[in-house]
Coordinates of C-alpha atoms in Angstrom, one line a residue:
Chain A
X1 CA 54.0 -75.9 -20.7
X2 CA 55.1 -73.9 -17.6
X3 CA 57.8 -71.5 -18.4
X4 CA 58.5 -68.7 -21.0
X5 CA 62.3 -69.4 -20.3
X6 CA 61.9 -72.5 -21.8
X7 CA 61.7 -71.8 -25.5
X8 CA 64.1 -72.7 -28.3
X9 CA 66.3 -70.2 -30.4
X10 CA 63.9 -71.6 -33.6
X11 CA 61.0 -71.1 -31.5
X12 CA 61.8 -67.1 -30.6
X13 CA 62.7 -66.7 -34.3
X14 CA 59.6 -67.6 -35.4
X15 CA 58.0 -65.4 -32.6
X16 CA 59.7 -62.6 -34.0
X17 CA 59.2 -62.8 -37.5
X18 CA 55.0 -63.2 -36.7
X19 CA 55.9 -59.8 -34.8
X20 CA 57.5 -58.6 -37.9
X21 CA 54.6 -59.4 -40.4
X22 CA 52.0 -58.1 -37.4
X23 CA 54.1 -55.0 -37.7
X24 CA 54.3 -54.7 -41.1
X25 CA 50.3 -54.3 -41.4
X26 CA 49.9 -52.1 -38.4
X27 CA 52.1 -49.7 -40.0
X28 CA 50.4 -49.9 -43.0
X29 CA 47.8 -49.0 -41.1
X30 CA 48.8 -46.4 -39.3
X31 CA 50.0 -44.9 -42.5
X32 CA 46.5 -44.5 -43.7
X33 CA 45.9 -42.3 -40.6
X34 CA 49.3 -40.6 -40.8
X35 CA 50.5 -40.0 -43.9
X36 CA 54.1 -41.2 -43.8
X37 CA 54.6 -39.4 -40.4
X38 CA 55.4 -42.8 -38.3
X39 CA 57.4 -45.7 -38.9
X40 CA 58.3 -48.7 -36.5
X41 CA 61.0 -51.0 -35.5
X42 CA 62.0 -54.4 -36.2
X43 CA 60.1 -55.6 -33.2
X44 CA 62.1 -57.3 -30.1
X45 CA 61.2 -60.3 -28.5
X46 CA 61.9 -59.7 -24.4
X47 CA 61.3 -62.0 -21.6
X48 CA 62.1 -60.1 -18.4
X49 CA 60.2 -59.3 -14.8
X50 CA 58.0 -56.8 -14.4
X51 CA 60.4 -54.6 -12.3
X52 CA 63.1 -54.4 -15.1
X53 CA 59.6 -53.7 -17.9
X54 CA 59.0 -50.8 -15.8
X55 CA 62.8 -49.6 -16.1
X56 CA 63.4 -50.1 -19.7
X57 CA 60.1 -47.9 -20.1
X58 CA 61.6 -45.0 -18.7
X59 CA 60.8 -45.9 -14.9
X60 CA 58.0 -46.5 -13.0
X61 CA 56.4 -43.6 -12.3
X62 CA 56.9 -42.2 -16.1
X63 CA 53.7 -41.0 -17.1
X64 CA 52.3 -43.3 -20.1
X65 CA 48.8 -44.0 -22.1
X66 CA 47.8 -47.3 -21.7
X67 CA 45.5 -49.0 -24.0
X68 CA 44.8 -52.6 -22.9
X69 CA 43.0 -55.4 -25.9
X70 CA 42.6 -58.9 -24.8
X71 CA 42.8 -61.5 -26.9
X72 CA 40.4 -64.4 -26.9
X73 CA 39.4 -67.8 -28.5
X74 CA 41.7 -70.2 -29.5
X75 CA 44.3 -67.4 -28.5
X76 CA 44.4 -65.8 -25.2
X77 CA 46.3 -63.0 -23.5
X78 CA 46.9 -59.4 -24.1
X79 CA 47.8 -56.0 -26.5
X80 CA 49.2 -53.4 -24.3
X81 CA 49.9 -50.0 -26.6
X82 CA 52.5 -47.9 -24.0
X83 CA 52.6 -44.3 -26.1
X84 CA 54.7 -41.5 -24.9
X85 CA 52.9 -38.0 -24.0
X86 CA 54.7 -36.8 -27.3
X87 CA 53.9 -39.3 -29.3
X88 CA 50.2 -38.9 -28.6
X89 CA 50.0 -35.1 -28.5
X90 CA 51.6 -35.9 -32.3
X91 CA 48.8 -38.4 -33.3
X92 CA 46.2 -35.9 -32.1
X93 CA 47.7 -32.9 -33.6
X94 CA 48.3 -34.7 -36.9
X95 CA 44.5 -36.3 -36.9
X96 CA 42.7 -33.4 -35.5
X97 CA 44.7 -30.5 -36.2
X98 CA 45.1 -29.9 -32.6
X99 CA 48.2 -28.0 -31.0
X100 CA 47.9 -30.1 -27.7
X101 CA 51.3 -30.3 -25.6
X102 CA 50.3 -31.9 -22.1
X103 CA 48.3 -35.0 -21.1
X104 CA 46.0 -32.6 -19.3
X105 CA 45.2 -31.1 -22.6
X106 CA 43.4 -34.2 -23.7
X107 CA 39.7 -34.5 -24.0
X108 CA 37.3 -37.2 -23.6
X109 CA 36.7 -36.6 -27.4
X110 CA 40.7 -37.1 -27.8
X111 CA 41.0 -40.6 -26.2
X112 CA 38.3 -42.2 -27.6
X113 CA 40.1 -41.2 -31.1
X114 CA 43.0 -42.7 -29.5
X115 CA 41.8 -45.9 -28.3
X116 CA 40.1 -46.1 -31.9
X117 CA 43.9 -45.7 -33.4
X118 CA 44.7 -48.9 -30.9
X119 CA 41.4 -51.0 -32.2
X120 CA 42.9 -50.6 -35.6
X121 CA 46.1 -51.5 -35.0
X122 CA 45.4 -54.1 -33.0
X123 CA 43.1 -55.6 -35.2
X124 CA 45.6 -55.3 -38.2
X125 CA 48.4 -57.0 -35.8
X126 CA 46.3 -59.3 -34.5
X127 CA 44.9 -60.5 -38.3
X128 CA 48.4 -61.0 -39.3
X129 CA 48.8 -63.9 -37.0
X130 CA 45.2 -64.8 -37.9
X131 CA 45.9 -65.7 -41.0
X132 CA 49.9 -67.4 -40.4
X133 CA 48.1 -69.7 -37.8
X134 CA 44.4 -70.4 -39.0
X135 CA 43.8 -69.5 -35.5
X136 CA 40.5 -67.8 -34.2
X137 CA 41.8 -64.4 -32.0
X138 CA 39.0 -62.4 -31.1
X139 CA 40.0 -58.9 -29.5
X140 CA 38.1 -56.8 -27.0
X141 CA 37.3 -53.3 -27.4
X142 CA 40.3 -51.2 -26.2
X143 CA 40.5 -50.1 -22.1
X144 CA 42.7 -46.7 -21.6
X145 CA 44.7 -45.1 -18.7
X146 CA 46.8 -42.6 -18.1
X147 CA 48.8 -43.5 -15.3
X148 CA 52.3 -44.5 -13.7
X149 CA 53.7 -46.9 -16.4
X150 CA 54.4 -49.1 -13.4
X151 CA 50.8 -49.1 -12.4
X152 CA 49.7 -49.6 -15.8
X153 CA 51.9 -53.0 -16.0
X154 CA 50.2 -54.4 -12.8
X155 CA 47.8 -55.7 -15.0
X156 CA 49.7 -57.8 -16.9
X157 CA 52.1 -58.6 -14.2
X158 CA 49.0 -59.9 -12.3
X159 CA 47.4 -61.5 -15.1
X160 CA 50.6 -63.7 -16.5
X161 CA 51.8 -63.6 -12.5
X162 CA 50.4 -66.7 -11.6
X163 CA 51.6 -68.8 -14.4
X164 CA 55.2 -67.3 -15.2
X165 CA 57.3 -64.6 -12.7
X166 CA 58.7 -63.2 -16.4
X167 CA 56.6 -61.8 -19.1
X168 CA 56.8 -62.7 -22.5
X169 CA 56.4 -59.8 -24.8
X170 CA 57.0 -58.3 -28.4
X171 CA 58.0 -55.5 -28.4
X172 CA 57.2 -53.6 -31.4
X173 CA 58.9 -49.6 -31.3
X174 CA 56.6 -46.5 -33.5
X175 CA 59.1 -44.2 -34.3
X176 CA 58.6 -40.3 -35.6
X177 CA 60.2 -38.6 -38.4
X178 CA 62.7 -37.5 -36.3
X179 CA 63.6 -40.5 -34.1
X180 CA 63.0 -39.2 -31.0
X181 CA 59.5 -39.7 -29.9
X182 CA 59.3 -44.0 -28.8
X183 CA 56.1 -45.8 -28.3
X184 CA 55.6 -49.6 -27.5
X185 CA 53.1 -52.1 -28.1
X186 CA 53.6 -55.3 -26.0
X187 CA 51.8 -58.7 -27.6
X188 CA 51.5 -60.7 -24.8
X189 CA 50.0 -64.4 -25.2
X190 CA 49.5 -66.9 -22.8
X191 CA 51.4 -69.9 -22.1
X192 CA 49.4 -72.3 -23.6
X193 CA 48.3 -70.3 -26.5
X194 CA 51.7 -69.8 -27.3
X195 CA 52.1 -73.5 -27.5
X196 CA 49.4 -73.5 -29.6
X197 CA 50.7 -70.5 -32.2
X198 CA 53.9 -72.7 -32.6
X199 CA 52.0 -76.0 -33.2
X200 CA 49.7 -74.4 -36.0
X201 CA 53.2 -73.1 -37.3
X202 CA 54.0 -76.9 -37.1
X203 CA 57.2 -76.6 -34.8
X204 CA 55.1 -78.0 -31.6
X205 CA 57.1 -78.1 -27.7
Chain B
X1 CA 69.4 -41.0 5.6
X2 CA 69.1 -44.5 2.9
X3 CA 66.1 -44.1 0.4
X4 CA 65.5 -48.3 -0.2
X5 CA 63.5 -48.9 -2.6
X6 CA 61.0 -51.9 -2.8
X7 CA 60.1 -54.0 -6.1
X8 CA 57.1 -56.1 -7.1
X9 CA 57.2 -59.3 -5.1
X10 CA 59.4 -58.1 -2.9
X11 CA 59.8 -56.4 0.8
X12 CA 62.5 -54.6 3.5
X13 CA 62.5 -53.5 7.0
X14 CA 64.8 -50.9 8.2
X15 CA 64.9 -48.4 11.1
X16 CA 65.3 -44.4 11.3
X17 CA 66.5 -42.4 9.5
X18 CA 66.3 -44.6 6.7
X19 CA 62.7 -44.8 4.2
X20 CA 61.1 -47.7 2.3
X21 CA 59.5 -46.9 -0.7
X22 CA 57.9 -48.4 -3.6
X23 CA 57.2 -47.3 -6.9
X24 CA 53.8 -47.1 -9.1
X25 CA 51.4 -49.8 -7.2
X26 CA 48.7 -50.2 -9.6
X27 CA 46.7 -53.2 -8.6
X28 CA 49.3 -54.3 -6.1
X29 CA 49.1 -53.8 -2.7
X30 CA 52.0 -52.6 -0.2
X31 CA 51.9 -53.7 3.3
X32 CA 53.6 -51.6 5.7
X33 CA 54.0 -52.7 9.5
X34 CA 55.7 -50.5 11.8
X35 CA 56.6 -51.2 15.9
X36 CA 56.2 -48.0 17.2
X37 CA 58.2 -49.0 20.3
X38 CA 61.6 -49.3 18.7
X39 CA 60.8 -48.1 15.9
X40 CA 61.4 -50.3 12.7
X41 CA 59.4 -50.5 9.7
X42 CA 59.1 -53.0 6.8
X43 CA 57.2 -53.2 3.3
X44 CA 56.0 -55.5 1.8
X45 CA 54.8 -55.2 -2.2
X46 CA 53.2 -58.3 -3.3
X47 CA 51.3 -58.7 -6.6
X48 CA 49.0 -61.3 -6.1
X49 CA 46.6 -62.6 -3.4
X50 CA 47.3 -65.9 -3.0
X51 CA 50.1 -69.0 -4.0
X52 CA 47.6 -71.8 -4.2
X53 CA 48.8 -74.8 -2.6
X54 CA 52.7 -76.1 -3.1
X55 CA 54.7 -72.7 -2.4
X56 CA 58.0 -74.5 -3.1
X57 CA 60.3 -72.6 -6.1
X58 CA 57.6 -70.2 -5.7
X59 CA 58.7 -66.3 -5.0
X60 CA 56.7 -66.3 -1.6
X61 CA 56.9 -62.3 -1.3
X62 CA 54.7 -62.1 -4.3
X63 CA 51.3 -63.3 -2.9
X64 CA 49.2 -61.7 0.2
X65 CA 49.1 -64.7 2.0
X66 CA 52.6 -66.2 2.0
X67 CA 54.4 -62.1 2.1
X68 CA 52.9 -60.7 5.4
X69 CA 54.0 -63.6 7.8
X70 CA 57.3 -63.8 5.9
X71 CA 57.6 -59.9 6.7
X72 CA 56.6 -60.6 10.4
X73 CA 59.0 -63.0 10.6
X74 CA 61.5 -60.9 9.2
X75 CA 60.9 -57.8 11.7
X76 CA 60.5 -60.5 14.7
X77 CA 64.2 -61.2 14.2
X78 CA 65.1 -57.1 14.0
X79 CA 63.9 -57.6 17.1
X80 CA 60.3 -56.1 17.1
X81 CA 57.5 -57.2 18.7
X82 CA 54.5 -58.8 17.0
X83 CA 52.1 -57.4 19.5
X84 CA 53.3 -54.2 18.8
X85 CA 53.0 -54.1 15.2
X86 CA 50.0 -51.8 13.3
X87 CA 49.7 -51.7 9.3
X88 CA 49.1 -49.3 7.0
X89 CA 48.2 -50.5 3.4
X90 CA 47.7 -48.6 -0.3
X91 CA 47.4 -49.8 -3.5
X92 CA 44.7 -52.0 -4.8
X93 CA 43.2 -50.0 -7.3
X94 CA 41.9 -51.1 -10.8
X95 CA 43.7 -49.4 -13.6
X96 CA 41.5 -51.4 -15.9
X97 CA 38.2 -52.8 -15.5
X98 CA 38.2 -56.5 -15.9
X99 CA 35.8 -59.5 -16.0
X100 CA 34.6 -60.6 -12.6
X101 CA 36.0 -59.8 -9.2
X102 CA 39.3 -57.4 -9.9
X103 CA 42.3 -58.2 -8.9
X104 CA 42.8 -55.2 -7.1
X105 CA 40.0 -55.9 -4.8
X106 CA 40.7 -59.5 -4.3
X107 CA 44.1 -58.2 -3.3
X108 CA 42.8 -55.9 -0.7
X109 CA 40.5 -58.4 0.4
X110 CA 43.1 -61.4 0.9
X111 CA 45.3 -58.8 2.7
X112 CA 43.1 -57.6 5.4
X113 CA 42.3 -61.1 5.7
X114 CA 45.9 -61.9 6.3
X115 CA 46.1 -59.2 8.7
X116 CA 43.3 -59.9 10.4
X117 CA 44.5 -63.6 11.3
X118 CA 47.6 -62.4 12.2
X119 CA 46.1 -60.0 14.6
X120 CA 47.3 -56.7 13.8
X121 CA 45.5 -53.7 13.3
X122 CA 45.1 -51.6 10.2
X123 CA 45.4 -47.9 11.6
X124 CA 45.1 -46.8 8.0
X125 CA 44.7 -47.3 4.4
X126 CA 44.7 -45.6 0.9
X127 CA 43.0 -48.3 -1.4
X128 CA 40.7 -48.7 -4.5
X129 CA 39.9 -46.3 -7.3
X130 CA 41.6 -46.6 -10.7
X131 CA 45.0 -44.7 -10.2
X132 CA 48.6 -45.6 -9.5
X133 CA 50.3 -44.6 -6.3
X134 CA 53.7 -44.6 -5.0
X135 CA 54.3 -45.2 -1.1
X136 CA 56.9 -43.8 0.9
X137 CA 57.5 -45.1 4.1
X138 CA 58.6 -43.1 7.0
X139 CA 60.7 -45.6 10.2
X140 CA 61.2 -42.4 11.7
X141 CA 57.4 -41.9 12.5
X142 CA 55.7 -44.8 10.9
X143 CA 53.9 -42.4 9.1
X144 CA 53.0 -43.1 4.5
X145 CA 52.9 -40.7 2.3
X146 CA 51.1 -41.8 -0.8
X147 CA 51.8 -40.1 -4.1
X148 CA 49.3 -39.9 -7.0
X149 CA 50.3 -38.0 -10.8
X150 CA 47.7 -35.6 -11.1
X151 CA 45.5 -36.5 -7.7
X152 CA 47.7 -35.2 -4.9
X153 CA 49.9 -36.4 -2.4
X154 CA 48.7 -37.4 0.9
X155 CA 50.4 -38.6 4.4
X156 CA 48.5 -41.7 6.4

């Protein structure tokens, strides 16, 4: 198969209820490191460019953590965590007891705890669709940056850019106590191994 | 004075006073030719370094080595002069590190290549490393400022 555009109202059903049941563990997750501090959305499946990903996340130069997992095995493609500057000064002041208020705050020490939070949730995503599937995903350990969100997305733009000019992405919201702080974490699977999550779900192309 | 802005797989030309710029290149590359003479400019951002084969359906402002002659082409019938042309180019970097040859650097690579067989000059560049930039293109002087979050601002 070619082209995300392609897919059936069934088929991005079913894409977003394995995003709700990947969500459901990550948050249980996430509650183990944060008390009851974070919830997330109902997750959103979007397939859009590149140029309107970068808008919807607050422009292109909006300053953003990145931390990048690739998926491999039977499925292949990417977990992109995009987390706000408040939302991670709130995980690290939570974890560590910190009082940190600016990206330039952070400390070596600081992102690896971060990129740790991603492995977990990631891993607790990723087993959800493990187990619906009977598929074999094996993740890579987490890659940061703190960059341009635009920048950031090159990566996947150039990585899905020669098969599709859209990307195909869940989009999963972590939302504060208070509503206001928004984070993202884009599941983004190849072509084929989408094909191949909907065929193990028996509702094949 | 128009501010146009450029998008992935994209590009523009204008003239004074107007400025082309594009937002947060990360492993993309932005091409920008300029004709001294009479003084027009265009950008191009592409994404990817090459179309591989059949280009038909396919965006052909996205890859290095369909974009640049497209964007010659395009000043040509502004009415500039391909002998007169010079590039400036920034982007390329690697925001993460990834298996094999980056595609940052094979983006670099297939755009000097481009540039090269088309004959025209690079008089400067801004390229690598592992952090986003934003270009902003002058048609008044030719001249790029490249913005960084955290690393500076600089003109080429």
């Amino acid at each position: 198969m070619g082209n995300y555009l392609n897919l059936n109202e069934y088929q991005l059903s079913a894409l977003s209820e394995i995003g709700n049941i990947g969500a459901g563990n990550a948050a249980a997750a996430l509650a183990d490191f944060m008390a009851d501090t974070i919830m997330m959305s109902v997750p959103e499946l979007q397939i859009i460019d590149v140029n309107s990903m970068a808008n919807i996340l607050g422009g292109p130069e909006n300053e953003m953590v990145g931390i990048l997992v690739t998926m491999n095995c039977d499925v292949r493609g990417m977990l992109l965590f995009l987390l706000e500057k408040e939302f991670v000064c709130l995980l690290l002041n939570v974890l560590l007891s910190k009082d940190i208020n600016e990206f330039a705050d952070i400390s070596e020490m600081d992102l690896s705890v971060i990129m740790e939070i991603g492995n977990v949730l990631a891993g607790s995503y990723v087993s959800a669709i493990a187990t619906m599937t009977d598929l074999d995903i094996r993740l890579s350990t987490p890659q940061v940056a703190i960059d341009m969100v635009g920048a950031i997305l090159n990566y996947p733009a150039a990585y899905f850019g020669v098969m599709d000019d859209n990307l195909l992405f869940i989009e999963e919201n972590f939302l504060s106590e208070e509503n206001t702080i928004r984070s993202h974490l884009l599941i983004m699977p190849e072509p084929d191994s989408l094909s191949l999550i909907f065929e193990s779900l028996g509702m094949s192309l | 004075m128009r501010n146009l802005v450029v998008g992935i797989s994209d590009q523009k030309v204008a003239g004074p006073p107007d400025t082309l710029t594009t937002y947060a290149l990360g492993s993309c590359v932005c091409i920008c030719l300029y004709d001294r003479l009479r003084r027009i400019g265009g950008l191009a951002h592409i994404l990817l370094p090459e179309a591989f084969g059949d280009v038909s359906g396919k965006n052909v402002y996205k890859f290095a080595d369909t974009a640049i002659e497209e964007l010659v082409r395009g000043m040509i019938k502004q009415g500039c002069a391909h002998l007169h042309l010079t590039a400036k180019i920034a982007g390329g970097a690697n925001m993460f590190v990834s298996e094999g040859k980056s595609i940052g650097d094979r983006n670099i690579e297939t755009v000097t290549q481009e540039l090269q067989r088309l004959k025209i000059r690079i008089v400067a560049q801004d390229i690598g490393a592992n952090y986003g930039r934003t270009a902003v293109f002058n048609t008044q002087d030719g001249s790029l400022t490249v913005k960084t979050l955290g690393r500076g601002n600089k003109v080429i």
